[in-house]
Amino acid sequence: MHSTSIFSFGSMYEPPRQRFIVKMPRVVPDQKSKFESDELFRRLSRESEVRFTGCRDRPQEERTLRFQRACREGHTEIAFASTGTNLQLVFAPPSTGQRSECDFEKESGKVHIRSSFIMNGVSVRWRGWIDLKRLDGSGCLEFDEERASQEDANLKKAMEIYNQKVRHLESKDMGYRQDRGQNMGLHNHSAVPVQRPYMKMF
């Protein structure tokens, strides 16, 4: 007759590790420094020729109408002729009263546009004008101090949340390891690695 030994593995069970997702801003820690030192930003910060790139397969007259309609809706597509860099611009349309972002009245035959966005981790603003008939013009990128300050504050807040999550996980892990050691009658027990929160860019 064979005897059967039953072992309990309850004390060795590791509870599922919690996973936290922390949203991180899309900016780099030192935006201004990158804007001033990055070669692409240096080139795009110089006033240079730009062109409307939408509806290339359509006749010029139709492209003109579509460009003007898109501007009045608050968006357009342009490219820097010197570098081939394409930008999708979004801005407040004239109907909102914010003429500084899209102004058809500042200069006859032209539309003046300003559009803020994040590019390669840096808060920037495109500023320039486009001829309403030729669909070309001139513009440049500027460092957006105001938005950069806001994004820096978001980055700092997100890092604080991340560090709090890490400390919380480490505290829970330490308590679990102590309980595990007591349950198993061990004085020296190995550490269980802590899974740090997953940082998700948005």
mmCIF file of C-alpha atoms in Angstrom:
data_model
loop_
_atom_site.group_PDB
_atom_site.id
_atom_site.type_symbol
_atom_site.label_atom_id
_atom_site.label_comp_id
_atom_site.label_asym_id
_atom_site.label_seq_id
_atom_site.Cartn_x
_atom_site.Cartn_y
_atom_site.Cartn_z
ATOM 1 C CA MET A 1 0.000 0.000 0.000
ATOM 2 C CA HIS A 2 1.435 3.268 -1.117
ATOM 3 C CA SER A 3 1.218 6.389 0.979
ATOM 4 C CA THR A 4 0.470 9.681 -0.673
ATOM 5 C CA SER A 5 2.093 12.917 0.486
ATOM 6 C CA ILE A 6 0.183 16.123 -0.052
ATOM 7 C CA PHE A 7 2.122 19.373 -0.221
ATOM 8 C CA SER A 8 0.523 22.756 0.131
ATOM 9 C CA PHE A 9 1.881 25.449 -2.126
ATOM 10 C CA GLY A 10 -0.365 28.176 -0.764
ATOM 11 C CA SER A 11 2.460 29.943 1.025
ATOM 12 C CA MET A 12 4.557 29.973 -2.142
ATOM 13 C CA TYR A 13 1.863 31.552 -4.276
ATOM 14 C CA GLU A 14 2.792 34.924 -5.704
ATOM 15 C CA PRO A 15 -0.209 37.201 -6.193
ATOM 16 C CA PRO A 16 -0.610 38.698 -9.645
ATOM 17 C CA ARG A 17 1.364 41.872 -9.951
ATOM 18 C CA GLN A 18 -0.600 45.041 -10.500
ATOM 19 C CA ARG A 19 0.047 46.971 -13.649
ATOM 20 C CA PHE A 20 -0.383 50.713 -13.716
ATOM 21 C CA ILE A 21 -0.426 52.826 -16.847
ATOM 22 C CA VAL A 22 0.858 56.344 -16.381
ATOM 23 C CA LYS A 23 0.229 58.779 -19.227
ATOM 24 C CA MET A 24 3.337 60.740 -20.099
ATOM 25 C CA PRO A 25 3.410 64.034 -21.998
ATOM 26 C CA ARG A 26 4.958 63.933 -25.434
ATOM 27 C CA VAL A 27 7.662 66.486 -24.705
ATOM 28 C CA VAL A 28 11.340 66.080 -23.872
ATOM 29 C CA PRO A 29 12.622 67.336 -20.484
ATOM 30 C CA ASP A 30 14.455 70.372 -21.934
ATOM 31 C CA GLN A 31 12.412 71.546 -24.910
ATOM 32 C CA LYS A 32 14.105 74.874 -25.539
ATOM 33 C CA SER A 33 17.566 73.351 -25.539
ATOM 34 C CA LYS A 34 16.528 70.772 -28.137
ATOM 35 C CA PHE A 35 14.850 73.407 -30.290
ATOM 36 C CA GLU A 36 18.015 75.516 -30.290
ATOM 37 C CA SER A 37 20.470 72.651 -30.838
ATOM 38 C CA ASP A 38 18.609 70.292 -33.185
ATOM 39 C CA GLU A 39 19.671 70.747 -36.812
ATOM 40 C CA LEU A 40 16.159 70.247 -38.234
ATOM 41 C CA PHE A 41 14.672 72.850 -35.916
ATOM 42 C CA ARG A 42 17.461 75.282 -36.746
ATOM 43 C CA ARG A 43 16.687 74.966 -40.448
ATOM 44 C CA LEU A 44 12.925 75.218 -40.035
ATOM 45 C CA SER A 45 13.227 78.244 -37.744
ATOM 46 C CA ARG A 46 14.535 80.287 -40.674
ATOM 47 C CA GLU A 47 11.984 82.049 -42.862
ATOM 48 C CA SER A 48 11.670 79.905 -45.980
ATOM 49 C CA GLU A 49 9.347 78.974 -48.830
ATOM 50 C CA VAL A 50 6.330 76.780 -48.102
ATOM 51 C CA ARG A 51 3.664 75.257 -50.332
ATOM 52 C CA PHE A 52 0.175 73.889 -49.931
ATOM 53 C CA THR A 53 0.407 70.125 -50.543
ATOM 54 C CA GLY A 54 -3.239 69.049 -50.530
ATOM 55 C CA CYS A 55 -5.249 67.834 -53.542
ATOM 56 C CA ARG A 56 -2.229 67.620 -55.853
ATOM 57 C CA ASP A 57 -4.150 65.581 -58.407
ATOM 58 C CA ARG A 58 -6.825 68.276 -58.851
ATOM 59 C CA PRO A 59 -6.865 71.311 -61.177
ATOM 60 C CA GLN A 60 -5.359 74.527 -59.800
ATOM 61 C CA GLU A 61 -8.702 76.306 -59.525
ATOM 62 C CA GLU A 62 -10.192 73.448 -57.503
ATOM 63 C CA ARG A 63 -7.099 73.269 -55.289
ATOM 64 C CA THR A 64 -7.438 76.989 -54.581
ATOM 65 C CA LEU A 65 -11.051 76.618 -53.529
ATOM 66 C CA ARG A 66 -10.298 73.575 -51.359
ATOM 67 C CA PHE A 67 -7.363 75.323 -49.708
ATOM 68 C CA GLN A 68 -9.453 78.355 -48.788
ATOM 69 C CA ARG A 69 -12.289 76.174 -47.512
ATOM 70 C CA ALA A 70 -9.892 74.112 -45.379
ATOM 71 C CA CYS A 71 -8.413 77.289 -43.874
ATOM 72 C CA ARG A 72 -11.884 78.529 -42.980
ATOM 73 C CA GLU A 73 -12.494 75.152 -41.294
ATOM 74 C CA GLY A 74 -9.244 75.451 -39.296
ATOM 75 C CA HIS A 75 -6.758 73.098 -40.970
ATOM 76 C CA THR A 76 -4.416 72.768 -43.938
ATOM 77 C CA GLU A 77 -1.362 70.861 -45.208
ATOM 78 C CA ILE A 78 1.942 72.495 -46.086
ATOM 79 C CA ALA A 79 5.531 71.535 -46.791
ATOM 80 C CA PHE A 80 8.848 73.383 -46.461
ATOM 81 C CA ALA A 81 10.344 73.536 -49.955
ATOM 82 C CA SER A 82 13.945 73.469 -48.674
ATOM 83 C CA THR A 83 13.663 70.347 -46.529
ATOM 84 C CA GLY A 84 10.514 68.611 -47.802
ATOM 85 C CA THR A 85 9.180 68.551 -44.246
ATOM 86 C CA ASN A 86 5.395 68.134 -44.297
ATOM 87 C CA LEU A 87 3.165 69.633 -41.609
ATOM 88 C CA GLN A 88 -0.499 69.175 -40.784
ATOM 89 C CA LEU A 89 -1.583 72.534 -39.405
ATOM 90 C CA VAL A 90 -4.600 72.910 -37.125
ATOM 91 C CA PHE A 91 -5.713 76.319 -35.900
ATOM 92 C CA ALA A 92 -8.707 78.343 -34.796
ATOM 93 C CA PRO A 93 -10.807 79.166 -37.906
ATOM 94 C CA PRO A 94 -11.785 82.790 -38.647
ATOM 95 C CA SER A 95 -15.357 82.103 -37.481
ATOM 96 C CA THR A 96 -14.145 81.907 -33.864
ATOM 97 C CA GLY A 97 -12.966 85.492 -33.961
ATOM 98 C CA GLN A 98 -9.314 84.547 -33.298
ATOM 99 C CA ARG A 99 -8.011 86.351 -36.377
ATOM 100 C CA SER A 100 -4.419 86.030 -35.207
ATOM 101 C CA GLU A 101 -4.464 82.304 -36.038
ATOM 102 C CA CYS A 102 -6.050 82.524 -39.487
ATOM 103 C CA ASP A 103 -6.385 85.970 -40.993
ATOM 104 C CA PHE A 104 -7.636 86.603 -44.543
ATOM 105 C CA GLU A 105 -7.814 90.366 -44.017
ATOM 106 C CA LYS A 106 -4.297 91.206 -42.858
ATOM 107 C CA GLU A 107 -2.917 91.306 -46.406
ATOM 108 C CA SER A 108 -4.816 91.247 -49.690
ATOM 109 C CA GLY A 109 -4.548 87.971 -51.625
ATOM 110 C CA LYS A 110 -2.902 86.120 -48.741
ATOM 111 C CA VAL A 111 -3.911 84.226 -45.640
ATOM 112 C CA HIS A 112 -1.759 84.539 -42.516
ATOM 113 C CA ILE A 113 -1.732 81.449 -40.274
ATOM 114 C CA ARG A 114 -0.388 80.508 -36.861
ATOM 115 C CA SER A 115 -0.578 76.923 -35.641
ATOM 116 C CA SER A 116 0.798 75.435 -32.403
ATOM 117 C CA PHE A 117 1.709 71.752 -32.040
ATOM 118 C CA ILE A 118 4.307 69.342 -30.643
ATOM 119 C CA MET A 119 7.052 68.186 -32.999
ATOM 120 C CA ASN A 120 9.731 65.689 -32.003
ATOM 121 C CA GLY A 121 9.014 66.324 -28.330
ATOM 122 C CA VAL A 122 9.154 70.120 -28.573
ATOM 123 C CA SER A 123 6.324 72.670 -28.366
ATOM 124 C CA VAL A 124 6.488 74.790 -31.511
ATOM 125 C CA ARG A 125 4.404 77.249 -33.512
ATOM 126 C CA TRP A 126 4.307 77.623 -37.289
ATOM 127 C CA ARG A 127 3.899 81.206 -38.398
ATOM 128 C CA GLY A 128 3.597 82.357 -41.995
ATOM 129 C CA TRP A 129 1.447 83.257 -44.976
ATOM 130 C CA ILE A 130 0.267 81.595 -48.182
ATOM 131 C CA ASP A 131 -0.821 83.225 -51.425
ATOM 132 C CA LEU A 132 -4.465 82.395 -52.116
ATOM 133 C CA LYS A 133 -3.909 81.861 -55.853
ATOM 134 C CA ARG A 134 -0.381 80.474 -56.194
ATOM 135 C CA LEU A 135 -0.756 78.357 -53.015
ATOM 136 C CA ASP A 136 2.808 79.063 -51.936
ATOM 137 C CA GLY A 137 4.242 81.454 -49.415
ATOM 138 C CA SER A 138 6.705 81.829 -46.592
ATOM 139 C CA GLY A 139 6.894 80.733 -42.959
ATOM 140 C CA CYS A 140 8.972 79.343 -40.124
ATOM 141 C CA LEU A 141 8.825 77.460 -36.848
ATOM 142 C CA GLU A 142 9.097 79.258 -33.521
ATOM 143 C CA PHE A 143 9.564 77.877 -30.036
ATOM 144 C CA ASP A 144 6.205 78.116 -28.228
ATOM 145 C CA GLU A 145 7.147 79.332 -24.745
ATOM 146 C CA GLU A 146 3.603 79.287 -23.367
ATOM 147 C CA ARG A 147 2.740 75.771 -24.482
ATOM 148 C CA ALA A 148 6.190 74.506 -23.488
ATOM 149 C CA SER A 149 5.593 75.760 -19.948
ATOM 150 C CA GLN A 150 2.249 73.946 -19.811
ATOM 151 C CA GLU A 151 3.739 70.725 -21.154
ATOM 152 C CA ASP A 152 6.643 70.940 -18.689
ATOM 153 C CA ALA A 153 4.130 71.187 -15.837
ATOM 154 C CA ASN A 154 2.280 68.137 -17.221
ATOM 155 C CA LEU A 155 5.560 66.239 -17.458
ATOM 156 C CA LYS A 156 6.487 67.078 -13.858
ATOM 157 C CA LYS A 157 3.046 66.014 -12.615
ATOM 158 C CA ALA A 158 3.181 62.742 -14.554
ATOM 159 C CA MET A 159 6.639 61.942 -13.169
ATOM 160 C CA GLU A 160 5.396 62.569 -9.614
ATOM 161 C CA ILE A 161 2.489 60.171 -10.197
ATOM 162 C CA TYR A 162 4.871 57.594 -11.652
ATOM 163 C CA ASN A 163 7.226 57.820 -8.659
ATOM 164 C CA GLN A 164 4.296 57.510 -6.242
ATOM 165 C CA LYS A 165 3.158 54.345 -8.028
ATOM 166 C CA VAL A 166 6.665 52.908 -7.823
ATOM 167 C CA ARG A 167 6.919 53.640 -4.100
ATOM 168 C CA HIS A 168 3.469 52.095 -3.544
ATOM 169 C CA LEU A 169 4.438 48.920 -5.410
ATOM 170 C CA GLU A 170 7.735 48.650 -3.560
ATOM 171 C CA SER A 171 5.946 49.048 -0.205
ATOM 172 C CA LYS A 172 3.395 46.358 -1.062
ATOM 173 C CA ASP A 173 6.116 44.053 -2.330
ATOM 174 C CA MET A 174 8.136 44.453 0.872
ATOM 175 C CA GLY A 175 5.087 43.609 3.000
ATOM 176 C CA TYR A 176 4.351 40.559 0.849
ATOM 177 C CA ARG A 177 7.937 39.268 1.113
ATOM 178 C CA GLN A 178 7.918 39.695 4.872
ATOM 179 C CA ASP A 179 4.638 37.750 5.172
ATOM 180 C CA ARG A 180 5.960 35.088 2.869
ATOM 181 C CA GLY A 181 9.135 34.684 4.903
ATOM 182 C CA GLN A 182 7.162 34.337 8.129
ATOM 183 C CA ASN A 183 4.791 31.778 6.616
ATOM 184 C CA MET A 184 7.660 29.662 5.324
ATOM 185 C CA GLY A 185 9.694 29.997 8.532
ATOM 186 C CA LEU A 186 12.568 31.636 6.742
ATOM 187 C CA HIS A 187 14.887 34.238 8.135
ATOM 188 C CA ASN A 188 16.565 35.006 4.807
ATOM 189 C CA HIS A 189 14.392 35.204 1.749
ATOM 190 C CA SER A 190 15.076 36.320 -1.777
ATOM 191 C CA ALA A 191 13.609 39.514 -3.141
ATOM 192 C CA VAL A 192 10.787 39.447 -5.609
ATOM 193 C CA PRO A 193 11.346 41.973 -8.380
ATOM 194 C CA VAL A 194 8.930 44.866 -8.508
ATOM 195 C CA GLN A 195 7.148 45.512 -11.787
ATOM 196 C CA ARG A 196 7.361 49.211 -12.405
ATOM 197 C CA PRO A 197 4.412 51.088 -13.843
ATOM 198 C CA TYR A 198 4.179 51.127 -17.618
ATOM 199 C CA MET A 199 4.668 54.648 -18.969
ATOM 200 C CA LYS A 200 2.392 55.270 -21.953
ATOM 201 C CA MET A 201 3.000 58.167 -24.298
ATOM 202 C CA PHE A 202 -0.063 60.029 -25.515
#
